[in-house]
PDB file of C-alpha atoms in Angstrom:
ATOM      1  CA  UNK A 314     -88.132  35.174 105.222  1.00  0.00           C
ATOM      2  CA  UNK A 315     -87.735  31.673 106.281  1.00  0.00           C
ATOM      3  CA  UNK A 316     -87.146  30.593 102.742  1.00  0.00           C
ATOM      4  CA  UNK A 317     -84.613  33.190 102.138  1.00  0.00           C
ATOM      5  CA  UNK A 318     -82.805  32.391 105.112  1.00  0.00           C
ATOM      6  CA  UNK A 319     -82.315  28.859 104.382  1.00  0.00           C
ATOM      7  CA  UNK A 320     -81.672  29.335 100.595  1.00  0.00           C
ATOM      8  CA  UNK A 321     -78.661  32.122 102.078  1.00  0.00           C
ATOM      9  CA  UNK A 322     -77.531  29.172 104.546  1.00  0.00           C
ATOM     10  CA  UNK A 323     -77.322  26.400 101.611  1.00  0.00           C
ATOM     11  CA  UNK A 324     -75.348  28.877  99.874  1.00  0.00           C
ATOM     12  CA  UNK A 325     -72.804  29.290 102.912  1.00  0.00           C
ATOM     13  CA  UNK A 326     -72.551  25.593 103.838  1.00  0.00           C
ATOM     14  CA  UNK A 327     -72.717  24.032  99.903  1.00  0.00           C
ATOM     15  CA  UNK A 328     -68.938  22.631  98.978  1.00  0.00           C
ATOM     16  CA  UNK A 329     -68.001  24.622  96.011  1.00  0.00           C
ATOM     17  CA  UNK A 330     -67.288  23.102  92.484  1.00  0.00           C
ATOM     18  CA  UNK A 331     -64.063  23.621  92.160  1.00  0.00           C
ATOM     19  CA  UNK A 332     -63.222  22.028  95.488  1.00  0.00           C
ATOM     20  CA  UNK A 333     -65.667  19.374  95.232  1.00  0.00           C
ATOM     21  CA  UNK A 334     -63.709  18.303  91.933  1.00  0.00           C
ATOM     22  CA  UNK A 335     -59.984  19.239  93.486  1.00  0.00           C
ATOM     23  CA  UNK A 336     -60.015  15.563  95.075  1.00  0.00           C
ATOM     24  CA  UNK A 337     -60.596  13.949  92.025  1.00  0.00           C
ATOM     25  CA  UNK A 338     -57.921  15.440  89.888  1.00  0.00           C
ATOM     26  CA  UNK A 339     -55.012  12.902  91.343  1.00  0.00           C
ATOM     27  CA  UNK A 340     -56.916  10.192  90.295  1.00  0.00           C
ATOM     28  CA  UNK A 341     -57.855  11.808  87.030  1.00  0.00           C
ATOM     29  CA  UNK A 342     -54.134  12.496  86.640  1.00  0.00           C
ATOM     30  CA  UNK A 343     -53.144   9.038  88.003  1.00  0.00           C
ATOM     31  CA  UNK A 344     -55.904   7.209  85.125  1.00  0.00           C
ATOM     32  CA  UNK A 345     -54.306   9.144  82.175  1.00  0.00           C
ATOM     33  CA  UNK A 346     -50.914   8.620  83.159  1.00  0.00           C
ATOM     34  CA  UNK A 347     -51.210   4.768  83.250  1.00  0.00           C
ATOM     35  CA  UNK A 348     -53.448   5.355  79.973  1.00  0.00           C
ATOM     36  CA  UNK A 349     -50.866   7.012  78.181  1.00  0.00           C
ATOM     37  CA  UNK A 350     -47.714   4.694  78.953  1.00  0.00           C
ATOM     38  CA  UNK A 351     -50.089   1.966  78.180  1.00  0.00           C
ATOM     39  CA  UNK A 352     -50.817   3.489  74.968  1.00  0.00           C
ATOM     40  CA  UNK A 353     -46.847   4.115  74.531  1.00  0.00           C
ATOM     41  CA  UNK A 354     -45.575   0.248  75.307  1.00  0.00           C
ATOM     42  CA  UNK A 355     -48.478  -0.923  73.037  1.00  0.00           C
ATOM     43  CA  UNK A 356     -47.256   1.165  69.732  1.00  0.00           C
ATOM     44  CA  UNK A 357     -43.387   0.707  70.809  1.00  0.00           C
ATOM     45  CA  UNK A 358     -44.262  -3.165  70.829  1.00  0.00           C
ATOM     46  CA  UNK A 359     -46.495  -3.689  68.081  1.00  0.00           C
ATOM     47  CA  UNK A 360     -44.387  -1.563  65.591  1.00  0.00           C
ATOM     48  CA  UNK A 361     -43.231  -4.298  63.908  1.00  0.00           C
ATOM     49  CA  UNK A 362     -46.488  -5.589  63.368  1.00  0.00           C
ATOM     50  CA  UNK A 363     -47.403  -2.164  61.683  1.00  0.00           C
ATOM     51  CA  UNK A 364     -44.635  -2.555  59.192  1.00  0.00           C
ATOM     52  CA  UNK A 365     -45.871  -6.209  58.482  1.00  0.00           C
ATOM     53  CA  UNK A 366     -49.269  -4.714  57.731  1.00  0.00           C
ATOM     54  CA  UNK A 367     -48.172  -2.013  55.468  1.00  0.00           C
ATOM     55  CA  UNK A 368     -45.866  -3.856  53.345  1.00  0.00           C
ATOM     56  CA  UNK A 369     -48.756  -6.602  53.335  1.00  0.00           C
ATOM     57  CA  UNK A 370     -51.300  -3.864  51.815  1.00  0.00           C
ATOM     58  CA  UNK A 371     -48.551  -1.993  49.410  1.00  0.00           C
ATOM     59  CA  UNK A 372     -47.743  -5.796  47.827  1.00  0.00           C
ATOM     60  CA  UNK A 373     -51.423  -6.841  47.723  1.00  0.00           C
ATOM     61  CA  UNK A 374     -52.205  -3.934  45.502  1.00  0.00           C
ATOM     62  CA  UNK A 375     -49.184  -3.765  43.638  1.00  0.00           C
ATOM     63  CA  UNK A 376     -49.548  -7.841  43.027  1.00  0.00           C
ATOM     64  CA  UNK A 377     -53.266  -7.150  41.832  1.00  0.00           C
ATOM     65  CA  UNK A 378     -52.534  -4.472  39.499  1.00  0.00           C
ATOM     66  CA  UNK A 379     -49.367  -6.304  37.740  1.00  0.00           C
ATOM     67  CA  UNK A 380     -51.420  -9.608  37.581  1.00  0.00           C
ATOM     68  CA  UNK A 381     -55.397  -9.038  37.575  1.00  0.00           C
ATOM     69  CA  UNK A 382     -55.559  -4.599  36.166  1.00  0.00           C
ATOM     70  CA  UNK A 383     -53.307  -4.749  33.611  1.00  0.00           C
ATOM     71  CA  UNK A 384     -53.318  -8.056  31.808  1.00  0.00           C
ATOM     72  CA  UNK A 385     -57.180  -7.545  31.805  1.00  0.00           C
ATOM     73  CA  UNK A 386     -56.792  -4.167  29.994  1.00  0.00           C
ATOM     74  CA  UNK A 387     -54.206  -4.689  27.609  1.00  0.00           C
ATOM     75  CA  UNK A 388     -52.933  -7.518  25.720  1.00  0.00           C
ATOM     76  CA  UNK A 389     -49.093  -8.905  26.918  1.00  0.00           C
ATOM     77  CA  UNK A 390     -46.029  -7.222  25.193  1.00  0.00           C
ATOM     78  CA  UNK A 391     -48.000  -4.680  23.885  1.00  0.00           C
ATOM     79  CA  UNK A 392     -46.539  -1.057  23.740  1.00  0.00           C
ATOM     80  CA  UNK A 393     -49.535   0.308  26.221  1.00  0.00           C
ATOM     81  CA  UNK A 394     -49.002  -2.985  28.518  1.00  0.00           C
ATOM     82  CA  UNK A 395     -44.952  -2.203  28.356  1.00  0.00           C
ATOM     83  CA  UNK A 396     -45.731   1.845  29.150  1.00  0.00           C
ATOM     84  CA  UNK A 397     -47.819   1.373  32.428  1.00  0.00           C
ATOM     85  CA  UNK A 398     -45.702  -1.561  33.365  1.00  0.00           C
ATOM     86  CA  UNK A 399     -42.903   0.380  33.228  1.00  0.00           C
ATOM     87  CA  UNK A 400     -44.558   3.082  35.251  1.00  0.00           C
ATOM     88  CA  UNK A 401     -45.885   0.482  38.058  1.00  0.00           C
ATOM     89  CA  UNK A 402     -42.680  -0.523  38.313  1.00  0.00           C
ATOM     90  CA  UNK A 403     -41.152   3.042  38.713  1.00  0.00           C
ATOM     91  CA  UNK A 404     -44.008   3.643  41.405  1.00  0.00           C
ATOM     92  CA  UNK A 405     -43.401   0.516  43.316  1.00  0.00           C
ATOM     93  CA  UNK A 406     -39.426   0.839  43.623  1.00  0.00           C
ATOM     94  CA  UNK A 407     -39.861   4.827  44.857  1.00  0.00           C
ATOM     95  CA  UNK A 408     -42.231   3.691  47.530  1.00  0.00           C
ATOM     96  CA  UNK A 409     -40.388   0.655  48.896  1.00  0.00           C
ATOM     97  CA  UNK A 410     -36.794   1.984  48.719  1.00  0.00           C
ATOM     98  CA  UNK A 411     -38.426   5.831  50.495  1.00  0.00           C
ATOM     99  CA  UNK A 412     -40.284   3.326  53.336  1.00  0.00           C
ATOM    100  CA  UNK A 413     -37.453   1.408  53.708  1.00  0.00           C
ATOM    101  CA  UNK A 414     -34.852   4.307  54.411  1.00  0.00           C
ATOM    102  CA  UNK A 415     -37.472   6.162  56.305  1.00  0.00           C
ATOM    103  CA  UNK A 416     -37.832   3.136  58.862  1.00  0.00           C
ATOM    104  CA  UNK A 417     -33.967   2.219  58.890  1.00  0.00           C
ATOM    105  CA  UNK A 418     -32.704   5.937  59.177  1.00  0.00           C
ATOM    106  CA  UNK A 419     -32.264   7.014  62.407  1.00  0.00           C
ATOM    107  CA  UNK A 420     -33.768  10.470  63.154  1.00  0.00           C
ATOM    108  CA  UNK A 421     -30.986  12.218  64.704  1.00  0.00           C
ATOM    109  CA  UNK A 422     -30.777  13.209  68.494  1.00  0.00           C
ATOM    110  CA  UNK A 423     -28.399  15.765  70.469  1.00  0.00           C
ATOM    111  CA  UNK A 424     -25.001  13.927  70.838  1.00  0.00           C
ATOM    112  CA  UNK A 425     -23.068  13.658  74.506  1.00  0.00           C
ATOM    113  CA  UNK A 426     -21.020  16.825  74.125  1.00  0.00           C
ATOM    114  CA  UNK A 427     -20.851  18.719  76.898  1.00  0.00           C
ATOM    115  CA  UNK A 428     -22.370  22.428  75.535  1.00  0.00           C
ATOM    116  CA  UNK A 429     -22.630  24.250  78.917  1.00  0.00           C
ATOM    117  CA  UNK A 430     -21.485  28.162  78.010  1.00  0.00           C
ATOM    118  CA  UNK A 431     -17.473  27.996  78.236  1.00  0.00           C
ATOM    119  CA  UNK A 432     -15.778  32.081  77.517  1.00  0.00           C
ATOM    120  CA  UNK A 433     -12.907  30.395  75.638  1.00  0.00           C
ATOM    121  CA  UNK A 434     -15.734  28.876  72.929  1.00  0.00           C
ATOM    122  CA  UNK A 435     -18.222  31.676  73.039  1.00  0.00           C
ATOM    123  CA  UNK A 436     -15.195  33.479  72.076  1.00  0.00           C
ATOM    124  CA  UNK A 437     -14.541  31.630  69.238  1.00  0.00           C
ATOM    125  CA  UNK A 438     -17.268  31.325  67.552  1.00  0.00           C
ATOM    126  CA  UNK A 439     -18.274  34.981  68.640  1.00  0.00           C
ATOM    127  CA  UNK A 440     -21.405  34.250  70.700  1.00  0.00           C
ATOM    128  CA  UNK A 441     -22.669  35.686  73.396  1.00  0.00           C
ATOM    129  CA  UNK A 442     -23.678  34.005  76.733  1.00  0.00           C
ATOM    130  CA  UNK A 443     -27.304  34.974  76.868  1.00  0.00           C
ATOM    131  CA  UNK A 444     -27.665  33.757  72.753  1.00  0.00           C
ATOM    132  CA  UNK A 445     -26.235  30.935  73.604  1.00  0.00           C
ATOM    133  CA  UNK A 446     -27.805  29.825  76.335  1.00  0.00           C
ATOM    134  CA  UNK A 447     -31.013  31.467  74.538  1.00  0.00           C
ATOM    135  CA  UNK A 448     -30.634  28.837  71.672  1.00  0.00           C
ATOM    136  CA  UNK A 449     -29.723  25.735  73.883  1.00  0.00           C
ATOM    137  CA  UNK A 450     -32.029  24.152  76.106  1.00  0.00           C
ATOM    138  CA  UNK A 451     -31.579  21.291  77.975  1.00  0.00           C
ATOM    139  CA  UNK A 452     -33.685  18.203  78.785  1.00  0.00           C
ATOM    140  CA  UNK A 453     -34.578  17.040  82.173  1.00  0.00           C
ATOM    141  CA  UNK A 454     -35.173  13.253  81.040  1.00  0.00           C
ATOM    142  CA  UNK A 455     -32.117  12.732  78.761  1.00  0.00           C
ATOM    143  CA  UNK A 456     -29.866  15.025  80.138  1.00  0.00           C
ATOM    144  CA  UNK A 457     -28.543  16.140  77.097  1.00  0.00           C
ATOM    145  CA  UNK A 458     -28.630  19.646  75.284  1.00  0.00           C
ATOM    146  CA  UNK A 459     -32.051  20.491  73.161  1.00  0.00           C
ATOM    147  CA  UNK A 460     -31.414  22.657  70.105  1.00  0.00           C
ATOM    148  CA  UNK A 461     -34.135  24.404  68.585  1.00  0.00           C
ATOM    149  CA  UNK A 462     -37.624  22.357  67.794  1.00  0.00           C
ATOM    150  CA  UNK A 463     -35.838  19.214  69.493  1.00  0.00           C
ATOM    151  CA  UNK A 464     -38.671  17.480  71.595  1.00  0.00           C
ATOM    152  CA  UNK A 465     -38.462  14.159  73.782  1.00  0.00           C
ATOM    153  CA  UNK A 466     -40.239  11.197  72.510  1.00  0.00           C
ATOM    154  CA  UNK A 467     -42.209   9.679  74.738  1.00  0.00           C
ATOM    155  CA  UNK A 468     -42.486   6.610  73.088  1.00  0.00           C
ATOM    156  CA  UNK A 469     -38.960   5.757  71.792  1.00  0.00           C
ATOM    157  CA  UNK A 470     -37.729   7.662  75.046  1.00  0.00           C
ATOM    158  CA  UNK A 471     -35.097  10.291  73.530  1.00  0.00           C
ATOM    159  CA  UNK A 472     -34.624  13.401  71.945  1.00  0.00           C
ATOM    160  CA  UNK A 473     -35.510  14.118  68.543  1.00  0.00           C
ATOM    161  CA  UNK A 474     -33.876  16.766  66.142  1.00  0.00           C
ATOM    162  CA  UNK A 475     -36.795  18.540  64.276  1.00  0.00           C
ATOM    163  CA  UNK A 476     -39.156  16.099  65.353  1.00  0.00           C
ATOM    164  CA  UNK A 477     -42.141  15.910  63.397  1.00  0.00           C
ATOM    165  CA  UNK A 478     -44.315  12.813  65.154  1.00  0.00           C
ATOM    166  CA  UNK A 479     -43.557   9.527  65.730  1.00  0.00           C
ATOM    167  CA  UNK A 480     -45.004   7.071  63.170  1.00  0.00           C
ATOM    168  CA  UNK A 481     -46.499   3.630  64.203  1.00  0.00           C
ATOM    169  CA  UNK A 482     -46.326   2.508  60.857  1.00  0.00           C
ATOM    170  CA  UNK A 483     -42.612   3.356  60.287  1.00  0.00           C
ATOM    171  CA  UNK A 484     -42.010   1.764  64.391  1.00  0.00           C
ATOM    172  CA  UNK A 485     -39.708   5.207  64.227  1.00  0.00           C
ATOM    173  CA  UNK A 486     -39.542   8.982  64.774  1.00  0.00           C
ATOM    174  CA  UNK A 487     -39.915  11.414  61.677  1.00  0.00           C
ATOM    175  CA  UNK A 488     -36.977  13.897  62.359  1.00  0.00           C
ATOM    176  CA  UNK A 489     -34.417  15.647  60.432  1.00  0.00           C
ATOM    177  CA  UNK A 490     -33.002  13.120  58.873  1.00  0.00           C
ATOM    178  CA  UNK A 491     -35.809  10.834  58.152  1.00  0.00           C
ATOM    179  CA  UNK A 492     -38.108  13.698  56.925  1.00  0.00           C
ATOM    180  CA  UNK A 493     -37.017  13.699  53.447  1.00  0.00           C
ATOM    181  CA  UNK A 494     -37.770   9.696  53.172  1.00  0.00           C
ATOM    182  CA  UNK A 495     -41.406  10.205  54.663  1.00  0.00           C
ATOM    183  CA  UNK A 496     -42.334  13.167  52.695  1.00  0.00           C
ATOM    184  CA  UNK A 497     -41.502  11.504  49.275  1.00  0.00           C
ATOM    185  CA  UNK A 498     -42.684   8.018  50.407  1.00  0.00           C
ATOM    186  CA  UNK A 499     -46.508   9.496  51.178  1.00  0.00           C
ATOM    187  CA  UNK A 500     -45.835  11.341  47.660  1.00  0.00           C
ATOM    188  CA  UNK A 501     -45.600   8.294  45.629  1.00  0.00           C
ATOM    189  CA  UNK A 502     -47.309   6.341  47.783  1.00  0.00           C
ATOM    190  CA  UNK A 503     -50.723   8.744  47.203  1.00  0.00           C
ATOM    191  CA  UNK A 504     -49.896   8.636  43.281  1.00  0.00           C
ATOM    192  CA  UNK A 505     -49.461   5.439  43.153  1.00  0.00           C
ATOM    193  CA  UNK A 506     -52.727   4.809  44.791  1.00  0.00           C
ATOM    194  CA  UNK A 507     -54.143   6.867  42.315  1.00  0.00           C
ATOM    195  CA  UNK A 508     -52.838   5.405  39.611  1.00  0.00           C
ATOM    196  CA  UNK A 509     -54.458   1.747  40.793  1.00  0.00           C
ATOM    197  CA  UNK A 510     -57.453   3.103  41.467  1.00  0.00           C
ATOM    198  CA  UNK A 511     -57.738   4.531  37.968  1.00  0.00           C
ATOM    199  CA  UNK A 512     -57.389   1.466  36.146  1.00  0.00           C
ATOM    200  CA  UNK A 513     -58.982  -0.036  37.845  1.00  0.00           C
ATOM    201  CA  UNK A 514     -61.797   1.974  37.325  1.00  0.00           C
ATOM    202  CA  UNK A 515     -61.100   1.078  34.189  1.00  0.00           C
ATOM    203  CA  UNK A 516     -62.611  -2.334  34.265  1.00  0.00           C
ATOM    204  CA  UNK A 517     -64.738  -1.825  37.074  1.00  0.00           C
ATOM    205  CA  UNK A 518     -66.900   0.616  35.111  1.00  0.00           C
ATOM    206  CA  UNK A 519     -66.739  -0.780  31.655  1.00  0.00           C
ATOM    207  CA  UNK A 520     -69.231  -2.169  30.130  1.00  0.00           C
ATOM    208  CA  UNK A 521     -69.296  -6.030  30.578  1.00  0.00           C
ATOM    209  CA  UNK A 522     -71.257  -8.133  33.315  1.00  0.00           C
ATOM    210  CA  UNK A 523     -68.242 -10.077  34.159  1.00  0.00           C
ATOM    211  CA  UNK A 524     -67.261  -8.476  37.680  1.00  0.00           C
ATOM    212  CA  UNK A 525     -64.008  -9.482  39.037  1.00  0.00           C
ATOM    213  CA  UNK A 526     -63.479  -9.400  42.937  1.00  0.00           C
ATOM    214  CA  UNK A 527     -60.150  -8.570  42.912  1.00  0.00           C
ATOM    215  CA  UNK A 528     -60.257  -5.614  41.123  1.00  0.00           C
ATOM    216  CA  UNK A 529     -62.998  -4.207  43.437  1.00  0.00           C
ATOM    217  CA  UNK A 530     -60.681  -5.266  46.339  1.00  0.00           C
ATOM    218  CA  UNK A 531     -58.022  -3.250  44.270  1.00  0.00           C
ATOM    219  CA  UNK A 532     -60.576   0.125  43.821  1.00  0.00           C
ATOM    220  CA  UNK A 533     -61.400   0.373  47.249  1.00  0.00           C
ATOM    221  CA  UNK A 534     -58.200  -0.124  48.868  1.00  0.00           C
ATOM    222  CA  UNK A 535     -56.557   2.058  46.898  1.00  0.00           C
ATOM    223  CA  UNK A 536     -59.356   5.049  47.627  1.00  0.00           C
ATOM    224  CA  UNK A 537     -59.098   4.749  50.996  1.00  0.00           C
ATOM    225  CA  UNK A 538     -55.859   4.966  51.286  1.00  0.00           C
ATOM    226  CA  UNK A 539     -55.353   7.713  48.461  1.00  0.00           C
ATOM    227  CA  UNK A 540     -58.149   9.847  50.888  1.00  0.00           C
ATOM    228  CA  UNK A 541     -56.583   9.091  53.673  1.00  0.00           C
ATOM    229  CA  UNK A 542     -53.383  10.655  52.341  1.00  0.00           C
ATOM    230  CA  UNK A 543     -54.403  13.376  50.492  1.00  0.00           C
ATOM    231  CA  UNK A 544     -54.973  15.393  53.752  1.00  0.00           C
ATOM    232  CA  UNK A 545     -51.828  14.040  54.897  1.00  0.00           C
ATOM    233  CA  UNK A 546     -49.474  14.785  51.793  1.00  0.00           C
ATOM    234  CA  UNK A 547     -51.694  18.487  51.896  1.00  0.00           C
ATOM    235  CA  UNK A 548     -50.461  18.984  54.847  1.00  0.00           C
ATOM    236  CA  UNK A 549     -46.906  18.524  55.110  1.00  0.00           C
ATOM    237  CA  UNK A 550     -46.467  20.208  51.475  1.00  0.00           C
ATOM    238  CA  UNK A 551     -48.187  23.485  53.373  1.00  0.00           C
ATOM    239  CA  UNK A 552     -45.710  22.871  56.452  1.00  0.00           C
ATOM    240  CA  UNK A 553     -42.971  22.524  53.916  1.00  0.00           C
ATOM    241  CA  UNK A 554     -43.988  25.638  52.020  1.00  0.00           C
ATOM    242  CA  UNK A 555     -44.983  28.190  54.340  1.00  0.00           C
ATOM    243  CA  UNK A 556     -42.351  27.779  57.131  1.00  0.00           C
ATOM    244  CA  UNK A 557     -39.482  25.088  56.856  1.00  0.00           C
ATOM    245  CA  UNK A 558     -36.955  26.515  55.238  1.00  0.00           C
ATOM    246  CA  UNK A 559     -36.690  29.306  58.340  1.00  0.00           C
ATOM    247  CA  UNK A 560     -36.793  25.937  61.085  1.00  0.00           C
ATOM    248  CA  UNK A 561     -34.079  24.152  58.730  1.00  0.00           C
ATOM    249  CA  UNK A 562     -31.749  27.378  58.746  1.00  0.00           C
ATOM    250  CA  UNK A 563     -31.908  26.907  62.416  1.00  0.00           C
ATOM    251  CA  UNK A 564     -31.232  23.470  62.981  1.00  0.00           C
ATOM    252  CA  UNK A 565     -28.525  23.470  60.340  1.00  0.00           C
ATOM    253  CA  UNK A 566     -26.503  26.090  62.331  1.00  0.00           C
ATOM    254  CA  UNK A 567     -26.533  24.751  65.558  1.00  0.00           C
ATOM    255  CA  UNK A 568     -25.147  20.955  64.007  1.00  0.00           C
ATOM    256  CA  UNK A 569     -22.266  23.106  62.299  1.00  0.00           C
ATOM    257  CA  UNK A 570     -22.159  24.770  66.266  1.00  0.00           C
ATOM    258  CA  UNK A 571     -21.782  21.423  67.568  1.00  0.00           C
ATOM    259  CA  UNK A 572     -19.277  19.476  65.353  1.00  0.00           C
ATOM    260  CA  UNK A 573     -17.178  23.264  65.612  1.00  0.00           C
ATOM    261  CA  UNK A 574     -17.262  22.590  69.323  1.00  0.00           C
ATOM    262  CA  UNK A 575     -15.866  19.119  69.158  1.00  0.00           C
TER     263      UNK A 575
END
């Protein structure tokens, strides 16, 4: 009885979990926070330094495979040599003029223009005031109107149309009018990758004892990063396929909307 008794009064008097843990949760909250705009400053400021590293990798390989792959495979001004010359070549301007739009083109975010529900424009254009305001949001940190799959960046600090992420490695947002650039810039980027890793698989496993360093820098750069994006380029071809025409349809019509309006 005695140890039932004081097993029922540890039960009474014990601070519950949940409590226990409720004092905790500002700090928790207060860590992550400070975590997370540390996280933000560091890949705002060291975006250029991401850029810097990519080109650096994209030229290494492309300067290995023009100078140590192919000369080592075929013999100068030969018809094979001019063929895959000709397609390095095509590979290396699609990926540097793709990353180069991607990273200069800006994204697109909700202009100024004042979209509050007005009866002279909903008459107009022949919307109602609960569609309207159904299809417009608004943001609390930019104070500007949200269209449909708009989201605020937290890193670059604005709205994004059709925001997708935003890319360290571009030091910009992938939106609706970068998309295009990204999408085919992985695309030749992961056959291009390909492509150097298969020649130089070509030397790498034929049959001589000479073994040449910078060909087996070549091979394994060039799988990592063609692993690396086949998930990736998987990905975004299933996004593409299965549901982006309906989300472009939608962001489409409220930019024709907005430039009506003004």
């Amino acid at each position: 009885m005695e140890d039932g008794a004081y097993r029922k009064h540890a039960r009474i008097h014990a601070p519950s979990a949940p409590g226990f843990l409720r004092c905790f949760r500002p700090m928790w909250y207060n860590c992550m926070s400070r975590l997370q705009r540390f996280v933000d400053y560091s890949v705002q400021v060291g975006g250029p330094l991401y850029i810097i590293l990519a080109v650096i990798l994209i030229s290494c390989v492309i300067y290995l495979l023009f100078t140590a792959i192919l000369p080592g495979i075929y013999q100068f001004y030969s018809i094979h040599w001019i063929l895959h010359t000709a397609v390095a070549s095509w590979l290396t301007f699609n990926v540097f003029f793709n990353y180069y739009n991607c990273v200069c083109t800006d994204p697109g975010t909700p202009s100024n223009v004042d979209l509050a529900p007005d009866s002279q424009i909903i008459g107009r254009r022949e919307v109602s005031e609960s569609n309207f305001s159904a299809m417009i949001r608004w943001c609390k940190r930019c104070q500007k109107p949200k269209p449909p799959l708009t989201h605020h960046c937290h890193i670059c600090h604005r709205c994004i149309l059709k925001m997708d992420h935003h890319c360290p490695w571009m030091h910009n947002c992938i939106g609706y009018f970068n998309y295009r650039y990204f999408f085919i810039f992985l695309l030749y980027l992961w056959a291009g990758c390909g492509y150097a890793m298969y020649m130089a698989s070509l030397l790498l496993f034929a049959q001589n004892d000479q073994e040449d360093s910078r060909v087996l820098f070549t091979f394994i750069l060039a799988l990592a990063v063609f692993g690396s994006l086949s998930c990736l380029v998987g990905w975004h071809l299933y996004l593409i396929m299965s549901a982006q025409v309906e989300v472009m349809l939608y962001t489409l019509s409220y930019i024709s909307m907005r430039r009506s309006l003004v």
